[in-house]
Coordinates of N, CA and C and ligand atoms in Angstrom, one line a residue:
X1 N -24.2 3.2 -13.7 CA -22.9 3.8 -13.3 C -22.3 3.0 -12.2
X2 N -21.0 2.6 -12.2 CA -20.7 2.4 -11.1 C -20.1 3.0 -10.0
X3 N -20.4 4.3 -9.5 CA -20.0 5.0 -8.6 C -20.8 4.8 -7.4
X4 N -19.8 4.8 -6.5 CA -20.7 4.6 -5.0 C -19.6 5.5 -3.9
X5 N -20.2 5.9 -3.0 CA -19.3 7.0 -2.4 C -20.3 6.3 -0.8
X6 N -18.9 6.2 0.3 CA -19.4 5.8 1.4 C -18.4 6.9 2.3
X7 N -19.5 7.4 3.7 CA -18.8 8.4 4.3 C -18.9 7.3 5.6
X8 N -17.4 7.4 6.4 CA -17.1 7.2 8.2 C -16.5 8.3 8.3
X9 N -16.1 8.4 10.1 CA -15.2 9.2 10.8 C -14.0 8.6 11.2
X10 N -12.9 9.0 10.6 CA -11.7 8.6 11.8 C -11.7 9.8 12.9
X11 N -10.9 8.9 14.1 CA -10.5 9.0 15.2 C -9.2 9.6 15.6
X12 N -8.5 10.4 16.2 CA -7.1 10.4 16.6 C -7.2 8.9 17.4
X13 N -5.8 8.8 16.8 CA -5.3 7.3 17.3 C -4.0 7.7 19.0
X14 N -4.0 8.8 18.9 CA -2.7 8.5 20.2 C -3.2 9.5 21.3
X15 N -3.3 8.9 22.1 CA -4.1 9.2 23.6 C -3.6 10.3 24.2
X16 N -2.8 10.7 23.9 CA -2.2 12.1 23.8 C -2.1 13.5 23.7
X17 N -3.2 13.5 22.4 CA -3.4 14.0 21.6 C -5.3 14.5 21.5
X18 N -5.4 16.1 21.6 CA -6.9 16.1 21.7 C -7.8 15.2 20.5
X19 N -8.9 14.6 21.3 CA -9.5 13.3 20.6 C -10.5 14.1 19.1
X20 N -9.9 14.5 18.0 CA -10.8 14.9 17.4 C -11.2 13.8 16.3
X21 N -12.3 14.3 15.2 CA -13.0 12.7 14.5 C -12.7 14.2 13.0
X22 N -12.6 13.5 12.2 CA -12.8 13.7 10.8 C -13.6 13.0 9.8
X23 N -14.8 13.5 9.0 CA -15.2 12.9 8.2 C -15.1 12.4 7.3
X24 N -14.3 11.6 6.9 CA -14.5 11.0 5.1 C -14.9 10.4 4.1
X25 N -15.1 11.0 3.0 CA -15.8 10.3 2.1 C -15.1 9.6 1.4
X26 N -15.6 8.1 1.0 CA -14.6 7.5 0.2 C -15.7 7.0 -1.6
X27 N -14.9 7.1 -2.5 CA -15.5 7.6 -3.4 C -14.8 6.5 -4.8
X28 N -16.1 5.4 -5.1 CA -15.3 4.2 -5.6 C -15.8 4.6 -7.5
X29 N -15.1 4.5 -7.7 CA -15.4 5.0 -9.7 C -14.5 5.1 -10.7
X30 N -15.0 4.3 -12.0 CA -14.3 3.8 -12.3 C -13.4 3.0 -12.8
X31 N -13.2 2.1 -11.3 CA -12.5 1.1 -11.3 C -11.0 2.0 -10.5
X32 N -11.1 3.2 -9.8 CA -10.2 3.8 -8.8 C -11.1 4.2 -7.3
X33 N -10.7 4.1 -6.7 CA -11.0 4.2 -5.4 C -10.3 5.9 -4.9
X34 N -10.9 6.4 -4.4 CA -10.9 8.2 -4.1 C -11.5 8.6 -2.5
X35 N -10.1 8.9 -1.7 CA -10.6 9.6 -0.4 C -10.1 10.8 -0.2
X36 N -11.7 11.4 0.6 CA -11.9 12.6 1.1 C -11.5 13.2 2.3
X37 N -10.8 13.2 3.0 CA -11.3 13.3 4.4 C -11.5 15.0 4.0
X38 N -12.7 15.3 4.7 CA -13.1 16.8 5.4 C -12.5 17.6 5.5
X39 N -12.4 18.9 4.6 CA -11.6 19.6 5.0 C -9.8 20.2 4.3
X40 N -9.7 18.6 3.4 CA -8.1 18.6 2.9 C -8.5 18.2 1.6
X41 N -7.7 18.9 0.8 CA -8.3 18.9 -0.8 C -6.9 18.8 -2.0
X42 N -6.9 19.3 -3.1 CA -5.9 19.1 -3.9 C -5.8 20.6 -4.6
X43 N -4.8 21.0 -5.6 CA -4.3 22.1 -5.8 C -5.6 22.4 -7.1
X44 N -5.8 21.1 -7.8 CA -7.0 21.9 -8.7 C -8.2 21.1 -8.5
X45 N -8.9 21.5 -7.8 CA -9.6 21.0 -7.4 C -10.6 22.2 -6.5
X46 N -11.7 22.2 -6.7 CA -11.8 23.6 -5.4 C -12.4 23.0 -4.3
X47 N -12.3 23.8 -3.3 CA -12.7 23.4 -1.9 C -13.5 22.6 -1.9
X48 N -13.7 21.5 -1.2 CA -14.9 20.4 -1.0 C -14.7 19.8 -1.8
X49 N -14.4 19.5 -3.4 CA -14.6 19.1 -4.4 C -13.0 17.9 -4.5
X50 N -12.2 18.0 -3.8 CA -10.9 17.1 -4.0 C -10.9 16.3 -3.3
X51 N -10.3 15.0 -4.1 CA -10.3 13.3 -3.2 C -8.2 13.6 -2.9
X52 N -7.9 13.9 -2.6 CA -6.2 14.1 -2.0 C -5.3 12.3 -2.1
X53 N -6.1 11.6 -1.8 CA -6.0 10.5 -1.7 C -6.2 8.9 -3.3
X54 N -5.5 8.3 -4.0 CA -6.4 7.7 -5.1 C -5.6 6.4 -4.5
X55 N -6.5 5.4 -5.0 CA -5.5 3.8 -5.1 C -6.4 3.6 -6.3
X56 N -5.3 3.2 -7.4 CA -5.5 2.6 -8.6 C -4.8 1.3 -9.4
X57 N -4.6 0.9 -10.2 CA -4.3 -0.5 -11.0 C -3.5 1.0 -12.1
X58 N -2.2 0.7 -12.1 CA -1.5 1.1 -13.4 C -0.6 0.4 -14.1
X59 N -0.6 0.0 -15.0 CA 0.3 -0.8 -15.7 C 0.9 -2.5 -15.1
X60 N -0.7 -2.8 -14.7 CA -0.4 -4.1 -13.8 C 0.4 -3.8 -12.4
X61 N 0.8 -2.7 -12.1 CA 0.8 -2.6 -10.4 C 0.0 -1.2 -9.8
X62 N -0.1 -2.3 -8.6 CA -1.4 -1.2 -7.6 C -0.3 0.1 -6.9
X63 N -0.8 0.8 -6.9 CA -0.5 1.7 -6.6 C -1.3 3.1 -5.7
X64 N -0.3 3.9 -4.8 CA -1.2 5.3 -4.6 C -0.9 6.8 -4.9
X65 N -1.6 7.4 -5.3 CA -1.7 8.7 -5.7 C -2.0 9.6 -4.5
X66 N -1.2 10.6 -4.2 CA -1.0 11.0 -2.5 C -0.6 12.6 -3.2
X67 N -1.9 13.1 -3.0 CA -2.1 14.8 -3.2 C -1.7 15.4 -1.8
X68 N -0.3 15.1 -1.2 CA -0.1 15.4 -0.4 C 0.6 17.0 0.2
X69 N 0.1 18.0 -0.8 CA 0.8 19.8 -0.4 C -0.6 20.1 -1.6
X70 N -1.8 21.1 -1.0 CA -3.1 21.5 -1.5 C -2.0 22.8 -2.9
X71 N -0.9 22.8 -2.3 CA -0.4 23.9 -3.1 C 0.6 23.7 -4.2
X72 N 0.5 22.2 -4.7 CA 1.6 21.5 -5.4 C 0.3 20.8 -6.5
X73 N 0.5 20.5 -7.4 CA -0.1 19.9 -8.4 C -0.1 18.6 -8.3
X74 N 1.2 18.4 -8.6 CA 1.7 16.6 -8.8 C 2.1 16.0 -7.5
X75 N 1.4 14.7 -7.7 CA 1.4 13.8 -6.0 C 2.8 13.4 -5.7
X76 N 2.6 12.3 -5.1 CA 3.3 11.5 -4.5 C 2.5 9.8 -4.8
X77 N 3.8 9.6 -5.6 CA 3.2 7.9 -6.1 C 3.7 7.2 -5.7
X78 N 3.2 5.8 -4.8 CA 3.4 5.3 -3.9 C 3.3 3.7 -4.6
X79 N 4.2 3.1 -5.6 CA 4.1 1.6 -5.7 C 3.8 0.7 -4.4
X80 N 2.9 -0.2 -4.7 CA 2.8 -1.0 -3.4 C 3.0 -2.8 -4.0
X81 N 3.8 -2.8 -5.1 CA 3.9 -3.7 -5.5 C 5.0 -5.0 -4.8
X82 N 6.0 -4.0 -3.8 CA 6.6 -5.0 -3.0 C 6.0 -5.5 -1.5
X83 N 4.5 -4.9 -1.8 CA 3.8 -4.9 -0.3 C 2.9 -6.6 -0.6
X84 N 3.1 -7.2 -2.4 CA 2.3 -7.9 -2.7 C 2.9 -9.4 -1.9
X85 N 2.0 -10.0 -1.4 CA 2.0 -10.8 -1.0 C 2.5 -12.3 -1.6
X86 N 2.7 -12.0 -2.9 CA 3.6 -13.0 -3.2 C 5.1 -13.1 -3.4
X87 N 5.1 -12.1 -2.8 CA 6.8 -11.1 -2.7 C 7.2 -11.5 -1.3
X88 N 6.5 -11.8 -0.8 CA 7.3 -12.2 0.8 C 8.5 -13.4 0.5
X89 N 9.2 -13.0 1.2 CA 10.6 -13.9 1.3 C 10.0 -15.7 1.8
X90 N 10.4 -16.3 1.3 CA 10.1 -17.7 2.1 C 11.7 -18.4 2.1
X91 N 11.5 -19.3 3.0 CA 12.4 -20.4 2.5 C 12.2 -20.9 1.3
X92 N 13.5 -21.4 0.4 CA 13.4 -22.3 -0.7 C 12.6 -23.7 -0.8
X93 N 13.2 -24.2 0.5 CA 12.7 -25.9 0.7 C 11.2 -25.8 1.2
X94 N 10.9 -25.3 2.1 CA 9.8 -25.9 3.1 C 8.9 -24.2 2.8
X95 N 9.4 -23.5 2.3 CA 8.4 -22.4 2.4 C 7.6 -21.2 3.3
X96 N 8.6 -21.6 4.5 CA 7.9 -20.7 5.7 C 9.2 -19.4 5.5
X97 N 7.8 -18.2 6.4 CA 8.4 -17.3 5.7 C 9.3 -17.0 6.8
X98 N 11.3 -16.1 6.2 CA 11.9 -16.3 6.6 C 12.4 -14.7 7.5
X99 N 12.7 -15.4 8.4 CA 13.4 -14.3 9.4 C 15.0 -13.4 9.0
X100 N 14.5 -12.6 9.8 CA 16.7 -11.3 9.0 C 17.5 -12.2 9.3
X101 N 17.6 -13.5 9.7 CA 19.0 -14.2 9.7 C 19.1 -15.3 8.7
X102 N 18.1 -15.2 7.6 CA 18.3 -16.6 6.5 C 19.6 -16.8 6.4
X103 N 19.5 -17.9 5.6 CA 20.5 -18.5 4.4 C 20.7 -18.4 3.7
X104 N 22.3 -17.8 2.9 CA 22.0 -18.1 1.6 C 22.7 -18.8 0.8
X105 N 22.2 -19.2 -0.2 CA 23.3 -20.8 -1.0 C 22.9 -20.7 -2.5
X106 N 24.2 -20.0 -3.2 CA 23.6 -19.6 -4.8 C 22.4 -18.6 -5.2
X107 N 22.2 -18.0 -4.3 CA 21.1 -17.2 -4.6 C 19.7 -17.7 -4.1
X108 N 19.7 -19.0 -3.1 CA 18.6 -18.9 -2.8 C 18.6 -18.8 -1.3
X109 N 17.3 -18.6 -0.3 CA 17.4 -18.2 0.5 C 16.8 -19.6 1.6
X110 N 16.8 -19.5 2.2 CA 16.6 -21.0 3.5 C 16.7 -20.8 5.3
X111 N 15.7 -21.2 5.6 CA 15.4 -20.9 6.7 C 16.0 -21.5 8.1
X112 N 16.9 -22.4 7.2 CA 17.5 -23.5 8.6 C 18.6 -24.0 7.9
X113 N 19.5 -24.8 8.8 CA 20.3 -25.6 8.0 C 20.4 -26.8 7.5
X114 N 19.1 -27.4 8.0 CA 18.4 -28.5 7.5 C 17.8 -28.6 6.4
X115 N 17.1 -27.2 6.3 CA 16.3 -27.1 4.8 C 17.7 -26.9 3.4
X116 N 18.6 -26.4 4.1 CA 19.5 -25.9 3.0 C 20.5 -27.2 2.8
X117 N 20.8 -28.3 3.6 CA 21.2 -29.9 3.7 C 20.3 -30.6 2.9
X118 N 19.4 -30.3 3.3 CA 18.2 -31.0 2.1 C 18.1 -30.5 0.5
X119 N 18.3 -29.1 0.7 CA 18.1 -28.8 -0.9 C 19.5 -29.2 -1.4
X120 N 20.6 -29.1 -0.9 CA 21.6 -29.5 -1.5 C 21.9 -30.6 -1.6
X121 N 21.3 -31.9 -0.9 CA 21.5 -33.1 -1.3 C 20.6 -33.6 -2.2
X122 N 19.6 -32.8 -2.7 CA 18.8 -33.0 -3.7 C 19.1 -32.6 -5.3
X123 N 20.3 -31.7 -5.0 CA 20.9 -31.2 -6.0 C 21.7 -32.4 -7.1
Ligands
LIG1 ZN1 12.9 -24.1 5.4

C-alpha cells in the first residue's frame, strides 16, 4: 500500500497572539496528499476521522480541495495552475523575469528597451 501518514505541530506565527501549537496529521494516499490538523474536520466525515485539507493532480492541473465550513459539504477548489512556474512572466529577449512596468510590443512583453530594440531589429 502506499499510504504513509506523518504527524508535526504548527505554531501561531504572530507574536501577538497567545502561542498555541496544533497537531497535524498529514496523510499521503493514493497519489493525493490529505491534512489534518487536530481538532477541524469536514461535514461528512465524523470527528477525528476528516482530512479538511487535499492537494491533488486533476485533469493535468494541481490543485486544492479546502473543506473549509465543517457545516457545508462541498469545498473550496483552489487551481494553482497560475502559481506554476513556468507561467511566470519573463522578458521575450533575454528572459529575466519581469517587473509591473514591462514592455509591450505586439503582444510580447520586454524588460528594457534594449531588449525590445533588439527584438525588433531581429524582426
Ligand atoms: Zn530583456
Amino acid at each position: 500500500m502506499s499510504e504513509k501518514t506523518y504527524t508535526i505541530n504548527i505554531k501561531e506565527q504572530c507574536p501577538d497572539s497567545a502561542p498555541i501549537e496544533i497537531k497535524v496529521n498529514i496523510l499521503s494516499e493514493g497519489g493525493q496528499i490529505w491534512i489534518q490538523p487536530q481538532g477541524y474536520g469536514e461535514k461528512c466525515a465524523a470527528d477525528g476521522e476528516g482530512f479538511p485539507i487535499g492537494i491533488e493532480i486533476w485533469q493535468n492541473r494541481l490543485r486544492l480541495l479546502v473543506f473549509d465550513d465543517i457545516n457545508r459539504e462541498d469545498p473550496q477548489i483552489i487551481d494553482l495552475e497560475k502559481a506554476k512556474e513556468t507561467t511566470r512572466t519573463r522578458c521575450n529577449l533575454c528572459k529575466k523575469d519581469i517587473e509591473a512596468d514591462s514592455i509591450k510590443w505586439k503582444g510580447l512583453l520586454f524588460c528594457s528597451e534594449s531588449c525590445l530594440d533588439a527584438c525588433r531589429a531581429a524582426q
